[in-house]
Short mmCIF file of C-alpha atoms and ligand atoms in Angstrom, two decimals:
data_model
loop_
_atom_site.label_atom_id
_atom_site.label_comp_id
_atom_site.label_asym_id
_atom_site.label_seq_id
_atom_site.Cartn_x
_atom_site.Cartn_y
_atom_site.Cartn_z
CA UNK J 882 -21.63 -12.76 -35.24
CA UNK J 883 -20.83 -10.52 -38.73
CA UNK J 884 -20.57 -12.95 -41.60
CA UNK J 885 -17.51 -13.04 -43.83
CA UNK J 886 -18.09 -11.85 -47.34
CA UNK J 887 -15.64 -12.76 -50.17
CA UNK J 888 -16.66 -10.38 -53.10
CA UNK J 889 -14.99 -10.30 -56.91
CA UNK J 890 -15.36 -7.51 -58.76
CA UNK J 891 -14.29 -8.85 -62.54
CA UNK J 892 -14.90 -5.65 -63.85
CA UNK J 893 -14.62 -5.37 -67.94
CA UNK J 894 -13.17 -8.54 -67.58
CA UNK J 895 -14.58 -11.68 -69.25
CA UNK J 896 -16.87 -11.70 -72.50
CA UNK J 897 -19.87 -14.21 -71.63
CA UNK J 898 -18.66 -17.22 -72.62
CA UNK J 899 -15.86 -16.96 -71.00
CA UNK J 900 -17.69 -16.32 -67.68
CA UNK J 901 -20.15 -19.58 -68.32
CA UNK J 902 -16.47 -21.43 -68.65
CA UNK J 903 -15.03 -19.76 -65.24
CA UNK J 904 -18.23 -20.24 -63.27
CA UNK J 905 -18.60 -24.03 -64.36
CA UNK J 906 -15.03 -24.94 -63.31
CA UNK J 907 -15.46 -22.25 -59.57
CA UNK J 908 -18.63 -23.99 -59.05
CA UNK J 909 -17.18 -27.75 -59.56
CA UNK J 910 -13.80 -26.74 -57.43
CA UNK J 911 -15.93 -24.30 -54.51
CA UNK J 912 -15.48 -25.81 -50.89
CA UNK J 913 -18.64 -24.84 -48.97
CA UNK J 914 -18.43 -22.78 -45.94
CA UNK J 915 -20.76 -22.06 -42.96
CA UNK J 916 -18.95 -18.81 -41.89
CA UNK J 917 -18.78 -16.85 -45.25
CA UNK J 918 -20.21 -15.73 -48.25
CA UNK J 919 -18.69 -15.82 -51.71
CA UNK J 920 -19.98 -13.59 -54.06
CA UNK J 921 -18.75 -12.73 -57.28
CA UNK J 922 -19.83 -9.50 -60.07
CA UNK J 923 -19.56 -9.78 -63.85
CA UNK J 924 -20.17 -7.47 -66.23
CA UNK J 925 -23.87 -7.00 -67.09
CA UNK J 926 -23.55 -9.02 -70.31
CA UNK J 927 -22.68 -11.88 -68.00
CA UNK J 928 -24.91 -11.60 -65.28
CA UNK J 929 -28.01 -14.15 -66.98
CA UNK J 930 -25.79 -16.71 -68.13
CA UNK J 931 -23.84 -16.73 -64.65
CA UNK J 932 -27.07 -17.11 -62.57
CA UNK J 933 -28.29 -20.05 -64.30
CA UNK J 934 -24.90 -21.77 -63.44
CA UNK J 935 -25.53 -20.46 -59.65
CA UNK J 936 -28.73 -21.84 -59.11
CA UNK J 937 -27.36 -24.46 -57.48
CA UNK J 938 -24.75 -23.20 -55.70
CA UNK J 939 -23.73 -21.38 -52.85
CA UNK J 940 -21.92 -18.92 -54.50
CA UNK J 941 -24.21 -15.35 -54.80
CA UNK J 942 -24.13 -13.13 -57.58
CA UNK J 943 -23.68 -9.40 -57.78
CA UNK J 944 -23.79 -6.62 -59.87
CA UNK J 945 -21.03 -3.68 -60.52
CA UNK J 946 -23.26 -0.91 -61.06
CA UNK J 947 -27.25 -0.22 -61.70
CA UNK J 948 -29.18 3.03 -62.15
CA UNK J 949 -31.38 4.55 -59.30
CA UNK J 950 -34.99 4.45 -61.50
CA UNK J 951 -36.92 1.51 -61.81
CA UNK J 952 -38.13 1.93 -65.47
CA UNK J 953 -37.80 4.99 -67.88
CA UNK J 954 -36.13 6.33 -71.06
CA UNK J 955 -32.70 5.69 -69.70
CA UNK J 956 -30.85 4.37 -72.46
CA UNK J 957 -27.81 2.33 -71.78
CA UNK J 958 -29.09 2.13 -68.17
CA UNK J 959 -30.00 -1.21 -65.76
CA UNK J 960 -32.71 -0.96 -63.26
CA UNK J 961 -32.46 -2.75 -59.65
CA UNK J 962 -35.82 -4.73 -60.69
CA UNK J 963 -33.59 -5.50 -63.81
CA UNK J 964 -31.27 -7.37 -61.73
CA UNK J 965 -33.11 -8.59 -58.97
CA UNK J 966 -35.48 -10.50 -61.37
CA UNK J 967 -32.43 -12.57 -62.57
CA UNK J 968 -30.91 -13.28 -59.18
CA UNK J 969 -28.52 -10.62 -58.13
CA UNK J 970 -28.09 -10.64 -54.30
CA UNK J 971 -25.58 -7.47 -53.91
CA UNK J 972 -24.76 -4.34 -56.20
CA UNK J 973 -21.55 -2.46 -56.00
CA UNK J 974 -22.53 1.58 -55.42
CA UNK J 975 -19.78 4.03 -55.85
CA UNK J 976 -16.58 2.27 -57.07
CA UNK J 977 -13.47 4.60 -57.25
CA UNK J 978 -13.72 4.00 -60.83
CA UNK J 979 -17.62 4.84 -60.63
CA UNK J 980 -16.75 7.82 -59.42
CA UNK J 981 -13.01 8.99 -61.15
CA UNK J 982 -13.60 7.71 -64.87
CA UNK J 983 -17.58 8.16 -65.18
CA UNK J 984 -18.03 11.36 -62.58
CA UNK J 985 -20.54 9.45 -60.03
CA UNK J 986 -20.97 12.15 -56.78
CA UNK J 987 -21.95 10.86 -53.74
CA UNK J 988 -25.47 12.43 -54.73
CA UNK J 989 -25.68 9.59 -57.39
CA UNK J 990 -24.28 7.11 -55.38
CA UNK J 991 -26.65 7.80 -52.67
CA UNK J 992 -29.75 7.36 -54.96
CA UNK J 993 -28.38 4.16 -56.01
CA UNK J 994 -27.83 2.83 -52.75
CA UNK J 995 -31.13 3.93 -51.31
CA UNK J 996 -32.75 2.35 -54.67
CA UNK J 997 -30.84 -1.16 -54.78
CA UNK J 998 -31.89 -1.61 -50.87
CA UNK J 999 -35.50 -0.79 -51.33
CA UNK J 1000 -35.70 -3.17 -53.66
CA UNK J 1001 -34.40 -5.65 -51.40
CA UNK J 1002 -31.19 -6.34 -52.97
CA UNK J 1003 -27.99 -5.51 -50.27
CA UNK J 1004 -25.48 -2.92 -51.36
CA UNK J 1005 -21.91 -2.62 -51.76
CA UNK J 1006 -21.00 1.41 -50.39
CA UNK J 1007 -17.19 1.57 -51.77
CA UNK J 1008 -15.46 4.57 -50.00
CA UNK J 1009 -11.85 5.42 -49.51
CA UNK J 1010 -9.27 8.16 -50.35
CA UNK J 1011 -6.88 9.30 -52.98
CA UNK J 1012 -2.79 8.88 -52.33
CA UNK J 1013 -2.91 12.78 -51.87
CA UNK J 1014 -5.38 12.55 -49.66
CA UNK J 1015 -3.94 9.84 -47.38
CA UNK J 1016 -0.58 12.06 -47.88
CA UNK J 1017 -2.32 15.21 -46.44
CA UNK J 1018 -3.64 13.26 -43.51
CA UNK J 1019 -7.19 13.73 -45.11
CA UNK J 1020 -8.45 9.86 -45.19
CA UNK J 1021 -10.48 10.25 -42.15
CA UNK J 1022 -12.39 13.20 -43.34
CA UNK J 1023 -12.79 11.93 -46.89
CA UNK J 1024 -14.05 8.44 -45.54
CA UNK J 1025 -16.66 10.17 -43.34
CA UNK J 1026 -17.99 12.70 -45.93
CA UNK J 1027 -18.34 9.98 -48.07
CA UNK J 1028 -20.61 7.45 -45.72
CA UNK J 1029 -22.50 10.80 -44.48
CA UNK J 1030 -23.28 11.66 -48.21
CA UNK J 1031 -24.12 8.33 -49.64
CA UNK J 1032 -26.06 6.98 -46.54
CA UNK J 1033 -28.51 10.13 -46.34
CA UNK J 1034 -31.94 9.22 -45.16
CA UNK J 1035 -30.66 5.12 -45.93
CA UNK J 1036 -32.81 3.92 -42.56
CA UNK J 1037 -32.32 -0.07 -43.90
CA UNK J 1038 -28.37 0.34 -43.11
CA UNK J 1039 -28.44 -3.50 -42.49
CA UNK J 1040 -28.64 -4.02 -45.98
CA UNK J 1041 -25.42 -2.41 -46.89
CA UNK J 1042 -22.44 -3.61 -46.52
CA UNK J 1043 -19.33 -0.87 -46.76
CA UNK J 1044 -16.07 -1.47 -48.32
CA UNK J 1045 -13.03 0.29 -47.67
CA UNK J 1046 -11.24 0.51 -50.54
CA UNK J 1047 -8.29 3.38 -50.81
CA UNK J 1048 -7.90 4.71 -54.49
CA UNK J 1049 -4.26 4.07 -54.00
CA UNK J 1050 -4.31 0.06 -53.59
CA UNK J 1051 -6.76 -0.28 -56.18
CA UNK J 1052 -5.06 -2.27 -59.11
CA UNK J 1053 -1.88 -1.10 -58.22
CA UNK J 1054 -0.48 -3.76 -56.92
CA UNK J 1055 0.53 -1.65 -52.91
CA UNK J 1056 -2.16 -3.37 -50.49
CA UNK J 1057 -2.65 -1.15 -47.70
CA UNK J 1058 -1.00 -2.51 -44.31
CA UNK J 1059 -3.59 -4.69 -42.37
CA UNK J 1060 -2.96 -2.13 -39.31
CA UNK J 1061 -3.46 0.58 -41.94
CA UNK J 1062 -7.33 -1.23 -42.95
CA UNK J 1063 -8.32 -1.89 -39.93
CA UNK J 1064 -7.59 2.09 -38.21
CA UNK J 1065 -9.76 3.12 -40.98
CA UNK J 1066 -12.54 0.25 -40.42
CA UNK J 1067 -12.23 1.05 -36.76
CA UNK J 1068 -13.23 4.67 -37.55
CA UNK J 1069 -16.20 3.64 -39.86
CA UNK J 1070 -17.45 1.15 -37.15
CA UNK J 1071 -17.14 4.65 -34.60
CA UNK J 1072 -18.73 6.86 -37.51
CA UNK J 1073 -21.97 4.15 -37.86
CA UNK J 1074 -22.09 3.91 -33.95
CA UNK J 1075 -22.65 7.45 -33.91
CA UNK J 1076 -25.02 8.37 -37.29
CA UNK J 1077 -27.49 4.86 -36.32
CA UNK J 1078 -26.55 3.39 -33.00
CA UNK J 1079 -24.01 1.01 -31.60
CA UNK J 1080 -26.04 -2.29 -32.06
CA UNK J 1081 -26.60 -1.73 -35.80
CA UNK J 1082 -22.32 -0.73 -36.11
CA UNK J 1083 -21.80 -3.94 -34.60
CA UNK J 1084 -23.75 -6.04 -36.92
CA UNK J 1085 -22.77 -3.78 -40.35
CA UNK J 1086 -20.05 -5.97 -42.44
CA UNK J 1087 -17.23 -3.60 -43.59
CA UNK J 1088 -14.80 -5.22 -45.78
CA UNK J 1089 -11.31 -4.62 -47.35
CA UNK J 1090 -10.81 -3.89 -51.09
CA UNK J 1091 -7.37 -2.64 -52.70
CA UNK J 1092 -4.83 -5.71 -54.04
CA UNK J 1093 -6.30 -7.99 -52.60
CA UNK J 1094 -4.28 -11.30 -53.41
CA UNK J 1095 -3.27 -14.83 -51.99
CA UNK J 1096 0.24 -13.57 -50.35
CA UNK J 1097 -1.76 -11.09 -48.44
CA UNK J 1098 -5.41 -12.52 -48.07
CA UNK J 1099 -4.70 -14.17 -44.37
CA UNK J 1100 -2.72 -11.10 -42.56
CA UNK J 1101 -5.65 -8.79 -43.54
CA UNK J 1102 -8.54 -11.46 -42.28
CA UNK J 1103 -6.50 -11.09 -38.71
CA UNK J 1104 -7.49 -8.41 -38.11
CA UNK J 1105 -10.97 -8.11 -35.85
CA UNK J 1106 -13.07 -5.65 -37.58
CA UNK J 1107 -12.21 -6.66 -41.50
CA UNK J 1108 -15.26 -8.69 -42.23
CA UNK J 1109 -13.84 -9.90 -45.58
CA UNK J 1110 -13.13 -8.24 -49.10
CA UNK J 1111 -13.58 -6.93 -52.43
CA UNK J 1112 -10.82 -8.78 -55.27
CA UNK J 1113 -10.16 -7.00 -58.50
CA UNK J 1114 -7.61 -8.32 -60.57
CA UNK J 1115 -7.11 -11.83 -58.64
CA UNK J 1116 -10.29 -13.13 -59.05
CA UNK J 1117 -10.01 -13.63 -62.50
CA UNK J 1118 -7.81 -16.71 -61.79
CA UNK J 1119 -9.66 -19.70 -60.37
CA UNK J 1120 -6.92 -20.84 -58.35
CA UNK J 1121 -6.26 -17.09 -56.73
CA UNK J 1122 -9.50 -16.60 -56.20
CA UNK J 1123 -9.95 -20.17 -54.50
CA UNK J 1124 -6.90 -19.29 -51.77
CA UNK J 1125 -8.39 -15.88 -51.08
CA UNK J 1126 -11.69 -17.53 -50.30
CA UNK J 1127 -10.07 -20.31 -48.17
CA UNK J 1128 -8.26 -17.71 -46.11
CA UNK J 1129 -7.10 -19.24 -42.60
CA UNK J 1130 -7.60 -15.89 -40.42
C1 LIG T 1375 -11.81 -3.36 -56.85
O1 LIG T 1375 -12.15 -3.36 -58.24
O2 LIG T 1375 -12.67 -3.10 -56.30
C2 LIG T 1375 -10.39 -3.93 -56.60
C3 LIG T 1375 -10.05 -3.58 -55.06
O3 LIG T 1375 -9.39 -3.83 -57.34
P1 LIG T 1375 -8.00 -4.82 -57.22
O4 LIG T 1375 -7.93 -6.17 -56.45
O5 LIG T 1375 -7.21 -5.39 -58.15
O6 LIG T 1375 -7.11 -3.94 -56.32
#
């Protein structure tokens, strides 16, 4: 049975002070679930104070990005070891904003995923097509290409979560229909089965991201191959994030 992951990506929102207040309230109000992992991914500056608050909670800590070297003269970068040391368990790799604004390629993302899993954390590998690519019928081809390149020479795939995030649905308010998302999730599972094997594919956690909100979470989570969600905008308010965590699937 695959575990459900509900992950909140804060992007570049919340100062350390705002983060501390938010997480204190979240921890106070959270319910415990046996079958789901809840994860928050604050900006780098908030990770350490948030990790201290999460120490006695079941909520896990994630980072939004990482560099692929361990130490060295890389001004402005943060290494996997630094994240691991403060209790980060998951790292988002290849978010479409990193790909499209900061020029991250599949080759760079591959190095990041590799170092994250080698360091003993889990990588959330984001893939997804742009609107034009969907309209041209290229969704499967784009997703296949991103997955094959980003997972090249990565064996410990059990420490990878794949997030299908159609770019046209991120931050736009346009969610993929549950059946549109499910179709791509099934495609990803079949692809992983071909690259690795059926067992690995069956156990792979595949989550959906793109304008997930309290109004659509229940429908999305009814799909068999949607194992959770990566939430941007709607995780920034306690009540909407709590409602998403408390989905009825
Ligand atoms: C995201 O940041 O990964 C995301 C899916 O954002 P939003 O929920 O705002 O579309």
